[in-house]
Coordinates of C-alpha atoms in Angstrom, one line a residue:
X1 CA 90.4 98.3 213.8
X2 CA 93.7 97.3 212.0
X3 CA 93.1 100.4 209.7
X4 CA 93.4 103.0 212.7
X5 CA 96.6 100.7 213.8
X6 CA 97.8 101.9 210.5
X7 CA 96.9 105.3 210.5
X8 CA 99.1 105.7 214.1
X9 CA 101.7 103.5 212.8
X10 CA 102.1 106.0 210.0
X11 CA 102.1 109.4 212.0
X12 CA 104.4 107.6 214.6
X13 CA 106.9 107.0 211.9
X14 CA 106.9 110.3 211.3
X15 CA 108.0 111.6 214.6
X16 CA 111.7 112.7 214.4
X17 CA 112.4 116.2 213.5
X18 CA 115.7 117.2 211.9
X19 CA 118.2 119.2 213.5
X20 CA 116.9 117.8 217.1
X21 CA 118.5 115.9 219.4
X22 CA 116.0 113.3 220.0
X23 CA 113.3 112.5 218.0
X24 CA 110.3 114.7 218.9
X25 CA 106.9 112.7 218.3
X26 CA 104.4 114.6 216.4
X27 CA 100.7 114.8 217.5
X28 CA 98.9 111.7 217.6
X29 CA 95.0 111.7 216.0
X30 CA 92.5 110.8 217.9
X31 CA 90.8 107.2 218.8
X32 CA 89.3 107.2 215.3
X33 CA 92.7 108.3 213.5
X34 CA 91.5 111.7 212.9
X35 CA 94.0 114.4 213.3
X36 CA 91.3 117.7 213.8
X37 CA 92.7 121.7 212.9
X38 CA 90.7 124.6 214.3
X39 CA 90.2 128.5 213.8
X40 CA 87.1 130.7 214.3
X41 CA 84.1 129.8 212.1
X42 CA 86.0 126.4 211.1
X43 CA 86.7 122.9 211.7
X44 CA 88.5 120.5 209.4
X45 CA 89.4 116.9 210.4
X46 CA 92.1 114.7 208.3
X47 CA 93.2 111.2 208.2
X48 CA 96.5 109.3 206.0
X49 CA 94.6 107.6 204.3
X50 CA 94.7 109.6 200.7
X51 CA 95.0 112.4 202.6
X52 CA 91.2 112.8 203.3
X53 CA 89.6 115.2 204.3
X54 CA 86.8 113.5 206.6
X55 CA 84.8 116.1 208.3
X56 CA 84.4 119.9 207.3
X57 CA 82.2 122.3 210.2
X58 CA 81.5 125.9 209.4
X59 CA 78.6 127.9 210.6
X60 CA 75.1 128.1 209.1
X61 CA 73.0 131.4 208.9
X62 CA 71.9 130.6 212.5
X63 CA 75.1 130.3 213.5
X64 CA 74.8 126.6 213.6
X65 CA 78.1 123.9 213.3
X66 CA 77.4 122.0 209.8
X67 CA 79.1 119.1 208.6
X68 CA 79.5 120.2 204.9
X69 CA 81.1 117.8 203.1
X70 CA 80.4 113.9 202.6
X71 CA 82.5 111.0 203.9
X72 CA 82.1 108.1 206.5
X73 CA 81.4 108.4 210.5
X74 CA 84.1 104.9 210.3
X75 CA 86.9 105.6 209.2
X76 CA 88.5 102.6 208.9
X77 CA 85.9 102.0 206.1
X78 CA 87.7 104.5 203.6
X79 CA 90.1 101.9 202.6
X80 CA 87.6 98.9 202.1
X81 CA 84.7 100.7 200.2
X82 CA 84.2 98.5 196.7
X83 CA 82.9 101.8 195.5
X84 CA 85.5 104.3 196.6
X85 CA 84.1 107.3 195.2
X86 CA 87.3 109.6 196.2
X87 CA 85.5 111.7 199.4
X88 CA 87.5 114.6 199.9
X89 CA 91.3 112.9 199.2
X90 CA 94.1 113.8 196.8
X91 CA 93.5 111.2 193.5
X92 CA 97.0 111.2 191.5
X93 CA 99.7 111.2 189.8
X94 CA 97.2 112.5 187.0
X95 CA 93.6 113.3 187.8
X96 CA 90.3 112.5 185.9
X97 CA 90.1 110.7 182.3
X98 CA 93.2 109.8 180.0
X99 CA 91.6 109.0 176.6
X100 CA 91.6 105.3 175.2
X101 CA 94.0 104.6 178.4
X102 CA 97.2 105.7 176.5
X103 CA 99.2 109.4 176.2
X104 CA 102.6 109.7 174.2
X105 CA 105.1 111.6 175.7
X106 CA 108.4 112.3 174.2
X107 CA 107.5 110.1 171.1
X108 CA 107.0 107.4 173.5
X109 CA 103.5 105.5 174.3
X110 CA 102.3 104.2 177.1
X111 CA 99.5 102.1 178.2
X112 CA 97.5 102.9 181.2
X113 CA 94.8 100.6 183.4
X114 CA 91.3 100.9 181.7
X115 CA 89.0 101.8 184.5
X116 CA 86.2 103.8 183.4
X117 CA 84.9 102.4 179.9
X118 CA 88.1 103.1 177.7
X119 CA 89.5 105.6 179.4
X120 CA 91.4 105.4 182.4
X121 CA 90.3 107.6 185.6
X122 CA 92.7 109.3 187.8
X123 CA 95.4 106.6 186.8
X124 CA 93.7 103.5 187.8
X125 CA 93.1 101.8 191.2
X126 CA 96.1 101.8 192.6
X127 CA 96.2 105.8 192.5
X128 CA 97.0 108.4 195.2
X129 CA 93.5 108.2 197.3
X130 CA 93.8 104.6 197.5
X131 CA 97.2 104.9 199.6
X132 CA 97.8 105.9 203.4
X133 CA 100.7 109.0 203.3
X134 CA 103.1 109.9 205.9
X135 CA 102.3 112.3 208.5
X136 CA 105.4 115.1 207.9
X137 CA 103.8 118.1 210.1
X138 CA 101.2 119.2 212.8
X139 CA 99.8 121.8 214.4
X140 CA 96.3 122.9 215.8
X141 CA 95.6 125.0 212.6
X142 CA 98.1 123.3 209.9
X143 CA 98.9 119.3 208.8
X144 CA 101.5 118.4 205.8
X145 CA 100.7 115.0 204.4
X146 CA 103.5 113.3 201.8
X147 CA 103.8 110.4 199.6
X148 CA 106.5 108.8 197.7
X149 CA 105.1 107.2 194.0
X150 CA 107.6 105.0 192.3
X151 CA 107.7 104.7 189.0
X152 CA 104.8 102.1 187.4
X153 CA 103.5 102.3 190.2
X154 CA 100.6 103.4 188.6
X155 CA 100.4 101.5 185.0
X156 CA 102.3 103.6 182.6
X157 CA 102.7 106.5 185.2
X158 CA 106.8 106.5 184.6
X159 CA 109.0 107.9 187.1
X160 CA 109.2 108.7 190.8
X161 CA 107.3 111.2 192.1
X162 CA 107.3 113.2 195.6
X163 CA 104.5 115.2 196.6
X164 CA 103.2 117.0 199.9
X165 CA 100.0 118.3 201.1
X166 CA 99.3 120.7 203.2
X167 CA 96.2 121.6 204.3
X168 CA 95.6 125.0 206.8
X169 CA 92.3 126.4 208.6
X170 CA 92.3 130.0 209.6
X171 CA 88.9 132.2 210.0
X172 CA 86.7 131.1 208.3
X173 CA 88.8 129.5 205.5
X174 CA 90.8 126.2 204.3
X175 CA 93.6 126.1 202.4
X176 CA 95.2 123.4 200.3
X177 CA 99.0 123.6 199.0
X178 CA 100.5 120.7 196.8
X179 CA 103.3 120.0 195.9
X180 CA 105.5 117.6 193.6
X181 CA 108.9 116.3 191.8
X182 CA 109.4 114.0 189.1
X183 CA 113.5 114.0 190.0
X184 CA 114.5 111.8 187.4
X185 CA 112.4 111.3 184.5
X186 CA 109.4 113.3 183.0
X187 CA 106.1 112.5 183.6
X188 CA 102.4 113.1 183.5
X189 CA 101.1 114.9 186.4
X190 CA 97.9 116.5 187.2
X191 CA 96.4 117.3 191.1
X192 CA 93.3 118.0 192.3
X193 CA 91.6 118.1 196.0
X194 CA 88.4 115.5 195.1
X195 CA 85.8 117.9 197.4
X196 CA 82.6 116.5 198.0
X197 CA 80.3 119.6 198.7
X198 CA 76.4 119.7 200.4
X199 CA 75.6 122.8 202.0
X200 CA 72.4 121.8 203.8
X201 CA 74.1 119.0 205.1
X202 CA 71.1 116.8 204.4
X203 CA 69.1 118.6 206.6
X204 CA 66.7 120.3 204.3
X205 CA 64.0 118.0 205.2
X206 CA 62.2 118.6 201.9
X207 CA 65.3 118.5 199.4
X208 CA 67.7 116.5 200.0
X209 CA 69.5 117.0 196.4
X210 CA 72.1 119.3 195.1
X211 CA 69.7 121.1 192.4
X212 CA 68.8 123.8 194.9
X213 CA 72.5 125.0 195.6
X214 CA 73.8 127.8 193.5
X215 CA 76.6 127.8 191.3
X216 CA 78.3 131.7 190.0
X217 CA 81.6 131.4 187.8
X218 CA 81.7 134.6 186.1
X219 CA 85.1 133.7 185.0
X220 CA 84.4 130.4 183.3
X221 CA 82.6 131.3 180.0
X222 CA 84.1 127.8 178.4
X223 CA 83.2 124.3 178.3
X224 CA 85.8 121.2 177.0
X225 CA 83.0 119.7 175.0
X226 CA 82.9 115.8 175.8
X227 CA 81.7 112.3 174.5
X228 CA 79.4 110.1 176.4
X229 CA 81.9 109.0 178.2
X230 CA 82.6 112.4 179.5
X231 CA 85.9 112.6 177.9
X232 CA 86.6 115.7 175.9
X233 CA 86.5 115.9 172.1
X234 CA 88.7 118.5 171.7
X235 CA 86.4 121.6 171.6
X236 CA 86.8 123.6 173.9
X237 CA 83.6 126.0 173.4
X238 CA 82.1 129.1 174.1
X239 CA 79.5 129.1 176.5
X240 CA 76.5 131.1 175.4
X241 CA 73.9 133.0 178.2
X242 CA 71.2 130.4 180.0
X243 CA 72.9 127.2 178.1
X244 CA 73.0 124.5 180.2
X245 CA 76.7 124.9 181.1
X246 CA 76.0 129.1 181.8
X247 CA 77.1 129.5 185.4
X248 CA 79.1 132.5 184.4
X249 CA 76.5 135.5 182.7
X250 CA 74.6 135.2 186.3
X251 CA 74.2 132.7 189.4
X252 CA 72.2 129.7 188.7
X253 CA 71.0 127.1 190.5
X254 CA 72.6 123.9 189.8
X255 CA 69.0 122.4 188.5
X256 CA 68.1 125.7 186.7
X257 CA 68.7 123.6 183.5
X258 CA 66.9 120.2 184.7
X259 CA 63.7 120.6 182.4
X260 CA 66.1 120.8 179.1
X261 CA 65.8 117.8 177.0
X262 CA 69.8 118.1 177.0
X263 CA 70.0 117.9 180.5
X264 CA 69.6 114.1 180.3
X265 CA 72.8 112.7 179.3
X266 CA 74.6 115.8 179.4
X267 CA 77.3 114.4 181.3
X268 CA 77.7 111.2 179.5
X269 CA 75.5 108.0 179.0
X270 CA 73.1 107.5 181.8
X271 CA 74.3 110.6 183.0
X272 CA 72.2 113.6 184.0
X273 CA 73.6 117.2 185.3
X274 CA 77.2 117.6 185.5
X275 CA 80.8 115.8 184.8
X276 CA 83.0 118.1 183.0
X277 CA 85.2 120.4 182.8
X278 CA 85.2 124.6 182.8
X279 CA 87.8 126.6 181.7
X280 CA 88.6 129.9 183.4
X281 CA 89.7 133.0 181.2
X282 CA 93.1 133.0 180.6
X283 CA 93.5 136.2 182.1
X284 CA 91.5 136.4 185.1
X285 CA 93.2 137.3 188.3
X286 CA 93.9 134.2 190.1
X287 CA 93.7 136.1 193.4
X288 CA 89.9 136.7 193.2
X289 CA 87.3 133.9 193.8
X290 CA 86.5 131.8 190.6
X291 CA 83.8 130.3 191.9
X292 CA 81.2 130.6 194.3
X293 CA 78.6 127.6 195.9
X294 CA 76.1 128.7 198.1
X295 CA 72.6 127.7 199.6
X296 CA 69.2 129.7 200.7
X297 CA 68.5 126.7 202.9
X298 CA 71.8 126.6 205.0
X299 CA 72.8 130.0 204.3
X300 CA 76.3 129.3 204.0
X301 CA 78.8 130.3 200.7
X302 CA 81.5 128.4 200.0
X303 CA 84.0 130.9 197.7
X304 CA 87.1 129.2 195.5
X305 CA 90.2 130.6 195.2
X306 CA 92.7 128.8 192.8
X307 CA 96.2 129.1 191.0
X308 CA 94.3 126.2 188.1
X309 CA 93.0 127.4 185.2
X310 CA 89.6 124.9 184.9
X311 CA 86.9 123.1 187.3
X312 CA 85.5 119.9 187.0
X313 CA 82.2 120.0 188.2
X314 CA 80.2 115.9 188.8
X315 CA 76.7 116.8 190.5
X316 CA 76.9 112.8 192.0
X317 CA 74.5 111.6 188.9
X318 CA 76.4 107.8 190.2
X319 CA 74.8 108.0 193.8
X320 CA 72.9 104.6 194.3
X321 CA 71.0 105.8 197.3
X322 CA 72.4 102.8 199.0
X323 CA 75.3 104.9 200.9
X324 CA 74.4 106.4 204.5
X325 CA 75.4 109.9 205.2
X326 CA 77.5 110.6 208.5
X327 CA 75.8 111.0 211.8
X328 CA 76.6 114.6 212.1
X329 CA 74.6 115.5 209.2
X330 CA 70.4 114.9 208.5
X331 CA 67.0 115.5 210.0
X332 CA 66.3 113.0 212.6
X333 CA 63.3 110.8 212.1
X334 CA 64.5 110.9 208.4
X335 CA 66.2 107.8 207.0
X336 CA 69.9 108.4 206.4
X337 CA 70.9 107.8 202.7
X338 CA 72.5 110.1 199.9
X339 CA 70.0 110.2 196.9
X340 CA 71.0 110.2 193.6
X341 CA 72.1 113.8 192.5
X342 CA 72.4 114.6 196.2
X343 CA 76.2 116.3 196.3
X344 CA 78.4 118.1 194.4
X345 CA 82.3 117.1 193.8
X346 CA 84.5 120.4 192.8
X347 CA 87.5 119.9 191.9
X348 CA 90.2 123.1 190.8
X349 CA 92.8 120.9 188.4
X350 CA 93.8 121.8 184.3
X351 CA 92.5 121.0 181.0
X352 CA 90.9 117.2 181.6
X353 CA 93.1 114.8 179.6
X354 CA 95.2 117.4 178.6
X355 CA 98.3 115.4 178.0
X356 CA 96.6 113.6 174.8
X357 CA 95.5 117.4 173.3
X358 CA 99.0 119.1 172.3
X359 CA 97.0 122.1 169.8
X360 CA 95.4 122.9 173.7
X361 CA 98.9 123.9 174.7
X362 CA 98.4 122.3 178.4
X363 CA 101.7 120.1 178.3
X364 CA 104.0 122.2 180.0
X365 CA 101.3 122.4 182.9
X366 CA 100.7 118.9 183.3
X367 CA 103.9 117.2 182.8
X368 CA 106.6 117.6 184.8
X369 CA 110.1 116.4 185.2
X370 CA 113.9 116.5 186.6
X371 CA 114.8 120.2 188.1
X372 CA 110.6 121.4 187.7
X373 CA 108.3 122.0 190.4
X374 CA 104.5 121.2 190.3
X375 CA 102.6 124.0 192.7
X376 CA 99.1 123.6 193.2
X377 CA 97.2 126.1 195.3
X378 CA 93.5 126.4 196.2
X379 CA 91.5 128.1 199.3
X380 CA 87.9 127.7 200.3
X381 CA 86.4 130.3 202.5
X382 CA 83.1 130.3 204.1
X383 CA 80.6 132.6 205.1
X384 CA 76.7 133.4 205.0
X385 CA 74.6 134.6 201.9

């Protein structure tokens, strides 16, 4: 158990408050290093360690608890699994692919760790979901989560960064606040919360795949076009009505598209579904819900609300069916493993690989550097269809 050690080492060094006379120990998690908020119709349980979010109850259409979101019933297993597929934590300093593993900034190149083909992937393995943050703040409904990246760090991410978290439950909804500094030298950086949805919670006992949840983005009508390695080309295109990529002329279910012949390595090589990127109108109003997941099986919607201006969408195509699902999810009798296709990750962030497309005009958005602020904002809030 020397990873719980670790995760109440962390929230213990945490404990004095400024301005106090003596230090005032913050909430301790709980035997498994969970630290659990709570408000009517929700439940949302945390741990350091990328600043995951672990375990995700809201009610189904029979009023039901459901466990919505994928992860591990261990969780000192987070930091050992070869596979790491990013459940529910904070990836950084710059999320998805970097083209060719290289991005000029200021007239200067730099080389970045080649972990996906070519390209590099959220900056490499040594990025922000593979390290345990400090415990800053807690409360019953609230928990602020921080991290200190030194420069290099991450290969060819250049100067420090500080960033929180803050993640908040109130009815029915959770809400996500980062934010960051580069104090001293510019730098890429791009944030996203990695959410791993399934509605049914594995318990739809004859569909245990993500094809039957429906997708509705009225406000993404564009698509960055990609390679098949799923980075983008450079076009970013128009979407037209009932093209594979249409979730904004109607709602469609994510396997409304399956008997295309493009459906099959839509999302790269190998690939079949969804990994990429859609681009909200530039002038939608970032109060309303972007986006909108729901299921006739469970009942429950899951509504977006984000300050970012794209979604990447990755309908778990990578899934080797050899990963159990958590004990609080499934149909008993049933074995206990995540198929192939059998989640959905959705994750609000910018323009993927941005910072190598200047004529996008996404650089001011996702670089940042000494006397800027990063802000990213997103809710989720839950109900019944």
């Amino acid at each position: 158990m020397k990873y719980t050690c670790a995760i109440l080492a962390i929230a213990a060094s945490a404990a004095a408050q400024p301005g106090s006379s003596k230090p005032k120990p913050l909430p301790l998690p709980d035997k498994d290093g969970r630290y659990t908020l709570t408000a009517p119709g929700i439940k949302a349980q945390f741990i350091p360690y990328g600043a995951t979010l672990t375990n995700l109850f809201v009610k189904d259409k029979n009023g039901v608890e459901t466990d919505v979101v994928l992860g591990y019933d261990n969780t000192t297993y987070y930091p050992v699994d070869p596979g790491h597929p990013v459940y529910n934590a904070i990836p950084g300093r710059y999320v998805n692919r970097i083209g060719n593993a290289t991005y000029t900034l200021d007239g200067v190149t730099y080389n970045t760790q080649k972990n996906d083909g070519p390209n590099t992937l959220h900056v490499g393995t040594n990025n922000w979901s593979y390290r345990f943050w400090n415990v800053t703040a807690v409360t019953d409904k609230s928990i602020t989560f921080s991290i200190h990246d030194p420069s290099n760090s991450s290969l060819g991410m250049i100067g420090d960064v500080d960033a929180t978290v803050t993640y908040t439950v109130s009815k029915n909804k959770w809400s996500i606040v980062i934010d960051a500094t580069s104090p001293d030298q510019k730098t890429p950086l791009m944030l996203t919360q990695h959410t791993y949805f399934q509605l049914d919670a594995f318990k739809n006992p004859t569909n245990r795949t993500i094809w039957n949840h429906t997708l509705y983005a009225p406000e993404a009508k564009r698509a960055l076009k990609a390679d098949q390695n799923a980075l983008p080309t450079g076009e970013i295109a128009k979407i037209p009505k009932n093209d594979i990529d249409d979730f904004w002329s109607k709602p469609h279910q994510l396997g409304f598209a399956s008997g295309n012949s493009g459906f099959e390595n839509h999302c790269g090589n190998g690939c079949h579904g969804y990994n990429g990127a859609l681009a909200f109108n530039d002038k939608r109003d970032k109060k309303d819900v972007a986006l909108t997941l729901s299921s006739e099986f469970s009942g429950i919607k899951a509504e977006l609300t984000t300050n970012q201006d794209a979604v990447v969408l990755y309908t778990c195509n990578w899934n080797d069916g050899k990963t159990e699902f958590k004990s609080t999810q499934g149909v008993k009798g049933q074995d206990k493993f995540i198929p192939r296709d059998g989640c959905i990750a959705i994750e609000a962030q910018d323009y993927v690989d941005g910072i190598n497309h200047p004529e996008w005009g996404r650089l001011d958005k996702q670089t940042t550097g000494p006397g800027e602020k990063y802000h990213w904002a997103s809710s989720w809030e839950f109900g019944t269809i």
